[in-house]
Coordinates of N, CA, C and O in Angstrom, one line a residue:
M276 N 174.3 137.1 91.3 CA 174.9 137.9 90.1 C 175.4 137.3 88.7 O 176.6 137.2 88.9
P277 N 174.2 137.6 88.2 CA 174.8 136.9 86.6 C 175.9 138.5 86.3 O 175.8 139.8 86.5
K278 N 177.3 137.8 85.6 CA 178.1 138.4 84.8 C 178.3 137.9 83.5 O 178.2 136.5 83.3
E279 N 178.5 138.5 83.3 CA 179.6 138.6 81.5 C 180.7 138.5 81.7 O 182.2 138.9 82.1
K280 N 180.7 137.3 81.1 CA 182.2 136.8 80.5 C 182.9 137.5 79.8 O 181.8 137.5 78.8
G281 N 184.5 137.2 79.1 CA 184.5 137.9 78.0 C 184.1 136.6 76.7 O 184.3 137.8 75.9
N282 N 183.9 135.9 77.3 CA 183.3 134.2 75.8 C 182.0 134.9 75.2 O 181.7 134.3 74.5
G283 N 181.5 135.6 76.0 CA 179.6 135.9 75.7 C 179.4 135.4 76.3 O 178.0 135.2 76.7
D284 N 179.6 134.4 77.6 CA 179.2 133.6 78.0 C 178.0 134.6 79.3 O 178.6 135.1 80.0
I285 N 177.5 133.6 80.4 CA 176.6 134.9 81.2 C 177.1 133.6 82.5 O 176.7 132.3 82.6
K286 N 176.8 134.2 83.6 CA 176.8 133.3 84.6 C 175.5 133.3 85.1 O 175.1 134.3 85.4
M287 N 175.0 131.8 85.6 CA 173.8 131.6 85.9 C 173.5 130.3 86.6 O 175.1 129.6 87.2
G288 N 172.8 130.9 87.5 CA 172.3 129.5 89.0 C 171.7 129.1 90.1 O 170.9 130.0 90.0
F289 N 170.8 127.9 89.8 CA 169.9 128.2 91.3 C 170.1 128.9 92.0 O 171.3 128.3 93.1
V290 N 169.3 129.4 93.6 CA 169.9 129.8 94.6 C 168.2 130.3 95.2 O 167.3 130.0 94.7
S291 N 168.5 130.1 96.6 CA 166.9 129.9 97.4 C 166.6 130.7 97.7 O 167.0 131.9 96.8
V292 N 165.1 131.2 98.0 CA 164.4 132.6 97.9 C 165.1 133.3 99.0 O 165.0 134.2 99.1
D293 N 165.9 132.7 100.2 CA 166.0 133.5 101.6 C 167.5 134.4 100.8 O 167.4 135.5 100.6
S294 N 168.3 133.6 99.8 CA 169.4 135.1 99.3 C 169.2 135.6 98.5 O 169.3 136.3 98.7
M295 N 168.4 135.3 97.3 CA 167.3 136.2 96.7 C 167.2 137.7 97.6 O 167.2 138.5 97.2
E296 N 165.8 136.9 98.0 CA 165.8 137.8 99.1 C 166.7 138.7 99.7 O 166.9 139.8 100.4
K297 N 167.3 138.5 100.6 CA 168.5 138.7 101.3 C 169.5 140.2 100.1 O 170.0 141.1 100.3
D298 N 169.4 139.6 99.0 CA 170.4 140.4 97.9 C 170.0 141.7 97.3 O 170.0 142.6 97.6
L299 N 168.3 141.4 97.3 CA 167.4 141.7 96.6 C 167.5 143.3 98.7 O 166.7 144.6 97.4
R300 N 167.6 142.6 99.0 CA 167.3 143.5 100.4 C 168.1 144.3 100.8 O 168.5 145.6 100.8
G301 N 169.6 144.4 100.1 CA 170.9 144.5 100.5 C 171.1 144.0 102.3 O 170.8 143.6 103.1
S302 N 172.6 144.6 102.6 CA 173.1 144.9 103.7 C 172.0 145.0 104.5 O 171.5 146.2 104.7
S303 N 171.8 144.4 106.4 CA 171.2 145.0 107.2 C 171.9 146.4 108.0 O 171.3 147.0 108.2
R304 N 173.6 145.8 107.7 CA 174.7 147.1 108.1 C 174.3 147.9 106.8 O 175.9 148.3 105.9
R305 N 173.6 148.9 107.0 CA 173.3 150.2 105.7 C 175.2 150.7 106.2 O 174.2 151.9 107.5
G306 N 176.1 151.6 105.5 CA 176.5 152.3 106.4 C 177.4 152.0 106.8 O 177.6 151.0 107.6
R307 N 178.5 153.1 108.4 CA 179.2 152.8 108.6 C 177.9 153.6 110.3 O 177.3 154.1 110.2
N308 N 177.9 152.2 111.1 CA 177.3 152.5 112.1 C 178.2 153.1 113.6 O 179.5 152.4 114.1
N309 N 178.1 154.1 114.0 CA 178.8 155.4 115.2 C 177.6 155.1 116.7 O 177.4 156.0 116.1
P310 N 178.6 154.4 117.4 CA 177.5 154.6 118.6 C 177.1 156.5 119.6 O 176.9 156.3 120.0
L311 N 178.4 156.6 118.6 CA 178.8 158.0 119.4 C 177.2 158.9 119.1 O 176.6 159.4 119.6
Y312 N 177.6 158.7 118.1 CA 175.9 158.8 116.4 C 174.5 158.6 117.3 O 173.4 159.8 117.8
D313 N 174.8 157.5 117.6 CA 173.3 157.5 118.3 C 173.1 157.9 119.9 O 172.0 157.9 119.5
K314 N 174.9 158.1 120.8 CA 173.9 158.7 121.9 C 173.4 159.8 121.5 O 172.9 160.3 122.6
V315 N 174.2 160.9 120.8 CA 173.5 161.8 119.7 C 172.1 162.1 119.9 O 171.5 163.3 120.5
I316 N 171.7 161.2 119.3 CA 170.7 160.9 118.2 C 169.3 160.9 119.7 O 168.9 161.6 119.6
E317 N 169.9 159.9 120.3 CA 169.1 159.6 121.5 C 168.7 161.6 122.6 O 167.8 160.9 122.5
K318 N 170.5 161.5 122.6 CA 169.5 162.9 123.7 C 168.9 163.8 122.8 O 168.3 165.2 123.2
V319 N 169.1 164.3 121.6 CA 168.6 165.1 120.6 C 166.8 165.0 121.1 O 166.5 165.7 120.9
L320 N 166.3 163.2 120.5 CA 165.2 163.1 121.3 C 164.1 162.9 122.3 O 163.3 163.8 122.2
K321 N 165.6 164.1 123.0 CA 165.2 164.0 124.8 C 164.6 165.4 124.8 O 164.7 166.3 125.8
I322 N 165.1 166.6 123.9 CA 165.5 168.1 124.1 C 163.7 168.7 123.9 O 163.2 167.8 123.2
D323 N 164.2 169.2 125.0 CA 162.4 170.1 125.2 C 162.5 171.6 124.6 O 161.9 171.9 123.9
Q324 N 162.9 172.1 126.1 CA 163.4 173.5 125.4 C 164.2 174.0 125.7 O 165.0 174.8 124.7
K325 N 165.4 173.6 126.7 CA 167.0 173.7 126.6 C 168.0 173.7 125.2 O 167.1 172.0 124.7
P326 N 169.0 173.7 125.1 CA 169.9 173.3 123.2 C 170.1 172.4 124.3 O 170.9 172.2 125.1
L327 N 170.7 171.2 123.2 CA 171.6 170.5 123.9 C 173.5 170.8 122.9 O 173.2 171.8 121.6
A328 N 174.6 171.2 123.8 CA 175.7 171.6 123.2 C 176.2 169.9 123.4 O 176.6 169.5 123.9
I329 N 177.1 170.3 122.0 CA 177.9 169.4 121.7 C 179.7 169.6 121.6 O 179.6 170.4 120.6
E330 N 180.5 169.2 121.6 CA 181.7 170.0 121.5 C 182.3 168.2 120.2 O 182.6 167.1 121.1
V331 N 182.3 169.1 119.3 CA 182.6 167.7 118.0 C 184.2 168.3 117.0 O 184.2 168.9 117.3
T332 N 184.5 167.3 117.3 CA 185.3 167.5 115.1 C 184.2 168.2 114.3 O 184.0 167.2 114.2
P333 N 185.0 168.8 113.2 CA 184.3 168.6 112.1 C 184.3 167.2 111.6 O 182.6 167.3 110.6
K334 N 184.9 166.4 111.3 CA 184.1 165.0 110.6 C 182.9 164.8 111.8 O 181.8 164.1 111.1
Q335 N 183.1 164.7 113.2 CA 181.9 164.1 113.5 C 180.7 165.3 113.4 O 179.5 164.1 113.1
R336 N 180.6 166.1 113.4 CA 179.9 166.9 113.3 C 179.3 167.3 111.8 O 178.0 166.7 112.1
T337 N 180.2 166.5 110.3 CA 179.0 166.4 109.5 C 178.7 164.9 109.4 O 177.5 164.9 108.8
G338 N 179.3 163.6 110.1 CA 178.8 163.1 110.5 C 177.3 162.4 111.3 O 176.2 161.9 110.7
I339 N 177.2 163.2 112.2 CA 175.9 163.2 113.1 C 175.1 164.6 112.1 O 173.4 164.1 112.0
M340 N 175.2 165.9 111.5 CA 174.7 166.1 110.7 C 173.6 165.7 110.1 O 172.2 165.4 109.2
G341 N 174.4 164.6 109.5 CA 173.9 163.6 107.7 C 172.7 162.5 108.5 O 172.0 161.9 107.8
K342 N 173.6 161.9 109.4 CA 172.5 161.0 110.0 C 171.2 161.7 110.4 O 170.3 160.9 110.6
M343 N 171.6 163.0 111.0 CA 169.9 163.4 111.1 C 169.2 163.4 110.9 O 168.1 163.5 110.5
K344 N 169.8 164.3 109.1 CA 169.0 164.4 108.2 C 168.7 163.5 107.8 O 167.6 163.5 107.3
K345 N 169.2 162.3 107.5 CA 168.6 160.9 106.7 C 167.2 160.5 107.9 O 166.4 159.5 107.2
M346 N 167.3 160.4 109.0 CA 166.4 160.0 109.7 C 165.3 161.5 110.0 O 164.2 161.3 110.1
G347 N 165.4 162.4 109.2 CA 164.0 163.8 109.0 C 164.5 164.4 109.6 O 162.6 165.0 110.0
L348 N 165.6 163.9 110.6 CA 165.1 165.1 112.1 C 165.4 166.7 112.1 O 165.3 167.4 112.7
L349 N 166.8 166.9 111.5 CA 167.2 168.3 110.7 C 166.5 168.7 109.8 O 166.4 168.3 108.9
A350 N 166.2 170.6 110.3 CA 165.7 170.9 109.7 C 166.8 171.3 108.0 O 167.8 171.7 108.4
T351 N 166.5 171.5 106.8 CA 167.4 171.8 105.5 C 166.8 172.7 104.8 O 165.0 173.4 105.6
R352 N 167.3 173.7 103.7 CA 166.3 174.6 103.0 C 165.2 174.7 102.3 O 164.3 174.5 102.5
K353 N 165.6 172.6 102.4 CA 163.8 172.3 101.5 C 163.0 172.3 102.3 O 161.7 172.1 101.7
E354 N 163.7 171.3 103.5 CA 162.7 171.4 104.9 C 162.8 172.4 105.7 O 162.6 171.0 106.9
P355 N 162.7 173.0 106.1 CA 162.5 173.6 106.9 C 161.5 173.5 108.1 O 161.5 174.1 109.5
N356 N 160.5 172.6 108.0 CA 159.4 172.6 109.0 C 159.8 171.2 110.1 O 159.4 170.5 110.8
R357 N 160.7 170.8 109.4 CA 161.4 169.2 110.4 C 161.6 169.5 111.8 O 161.9 171.1 111.9
P358 N 161.3 168.9 112.8 CA 161.6 168.7 114.5 C 162.9 170.1 114.7 O 162.7 170.3 115.5
Y359 N 163.8 169.4 114.9 CA 165.4 170.7 114.8 C 165.7 171.3 114.3 O 166.6 171.0 112.8
S360 N 166.4 172.3 114.5 CA 167.9 173.3 114.1 C 169.1 172.9 115.1 O 169.5 172.3 116.0
A361 N 170.3 173.3 113.9 CA 171.2 173.1 114.7 C 172.2 174.4 114.1 O 172.3 175.0 113.3
K362 N 173.2 174.9 115.3 CA 173.8 176.4 115.2 C 175.5 175.6 115.8 O 175.4 175.1 116.2
F363 N 176.5 176.6 114.7 CA 178.4 175.9 114.9 C 178.8 177.0 115.4 O 178.8 178.2 115.5
K364 N 179.5 177.1 116.2 CA 181.0 178.0 116.6 C 181.8 176.6 117.1 O 182.1 176.7 117.3
I365 N 183.1 177.8 115.9 CA 184.2 177.1 116.1 C 185.2 177.4 117.4 O 185.1 178.9 117.5
L366 N 185.9 176.6 117.8 CA 186.6 176.6 119.3 C 187.7 176.8 119.3 O 187.9 177.6 119.7
S367 N 188.3 176.3 118.2 CA 190.0 176.2 117.7 C 190.1 175.8 117.0 O 189.6 174.9 115.8
R368 N 191.5 176.4 116.3 CA 191.5 176.1 115.3 C 192.9 175.9 115.1 O 193.6 175.9 115.5
D369 N 193.5 174.6 113.7 CA 195.0 174.6 113.7 C 195.8 175.0 113.2 O 195.5 176.6 113.1
E370 N 197.0 175.2 113.0 CA 197.7 176.1 112.3 C 197.7 176.5 111.3 O 198.0 177.3 110.4
S371 N 196.8 175.3 110.3 CA 196.7 175.3 108.8 C 195.1 176.7 108.6 O 194.2 177.0 108.1
S372 N 194.3 177.4 110.7 CA 193.6 177.2 110.4 C 192.9 177.0 109.8 O 191.1 177.9 109.5
K373 N 192.3 176.0 110.0 CA 191.1 175.1 110.0 C 190.5 174.9 111.0 O 191.2 174.5 112.2
A374 N 189.3 174.5 110.7 CA 188.7 174.5 112.6 C 189.1 172.8 113.1 O 189.2 171.7 111.7
S375 N 189.5 172.9 114.2 CA 189.6 171.5 114.9 C 188.6 171.3 116.1 O 189.0 169.7 116.4
L376 N 188.2 172.1 116.6 CA 186.9 171.3 117.2 C 185.6 172.9 117.3 O 185.7 173.7 117.3
I377 N 184.6 172.3 117.3 CA 183.9 173.1 117.0 C 182.4 172.4 118.3 O 182.2 171.3 118.8
R378 N 181.8 173.7 119.1 CA 180.1 173.9 119.8 C 179.3 173.6 118.8 O 179.5 174.2 117.7
M379 N 178.8 172.4 118.4 CA 177.4 172.4 118.2 C 175.7 172.1 119.0 O 175.6 171.6 120.1
Y380 N 175.6 173.5 118.9 CA 173.7 173.3 119.5 C 173.0 173.2 118.6 O 173.1 173.5 117.9
I381 N 172.3 171.8 119.0 CA 171.1 171.5 118.4 C 170.0 171.9 119.3 O 169.8 171.5 120.0
F382 N 168.7 172.7 118.7 CA 167.3 173.0 119.8 C 166.2 172.2 118.7 O 166.2 172.6 117.3
K383 N 165.2 173.2 119.4 CA 164.0 172.6 119.3 C 163.7 173.7 117.9 O 164.7 174.9 118.4
N384 N 163.0 173.7 116.8 CA 163.0 173.9 115.2 C 161.5 175.1 116.3 O 160.4 174.5 116.3
E385 N 160.7 176.0 116.2 CA 160.1 176.4 116.3 C 158.7 176.7 115.0 O 157.6 176.8 115.8
N386 N 159.0 175.8 114.0 CA 157.8 176.2 113.5 C 157.4 174.8 113.2 O 157.1 173.8 114.0

């Protein structure tokens, strides 16, 4: 990548077409890969009529929801017609009253 140096020079050089395409395409590993999230997504895709209940930490809940939103699976305010919705129940709190365990229900959206 061309970078300017302090004396006004820029870094330049020839590269192969493969390395250029790889650089422009970006890393093949976007974000963090979490096998737990992949397992949950597999189960979600099998939902027919019964909702899926998952007990997770708040951090895991956020990650699962984020991944589902990026994949276009979870309904949002802007796009309420997506195939799945989620509801939550706090099961336990720590000594500072923050949620420590959450039950997450994912179900097929009626829209």
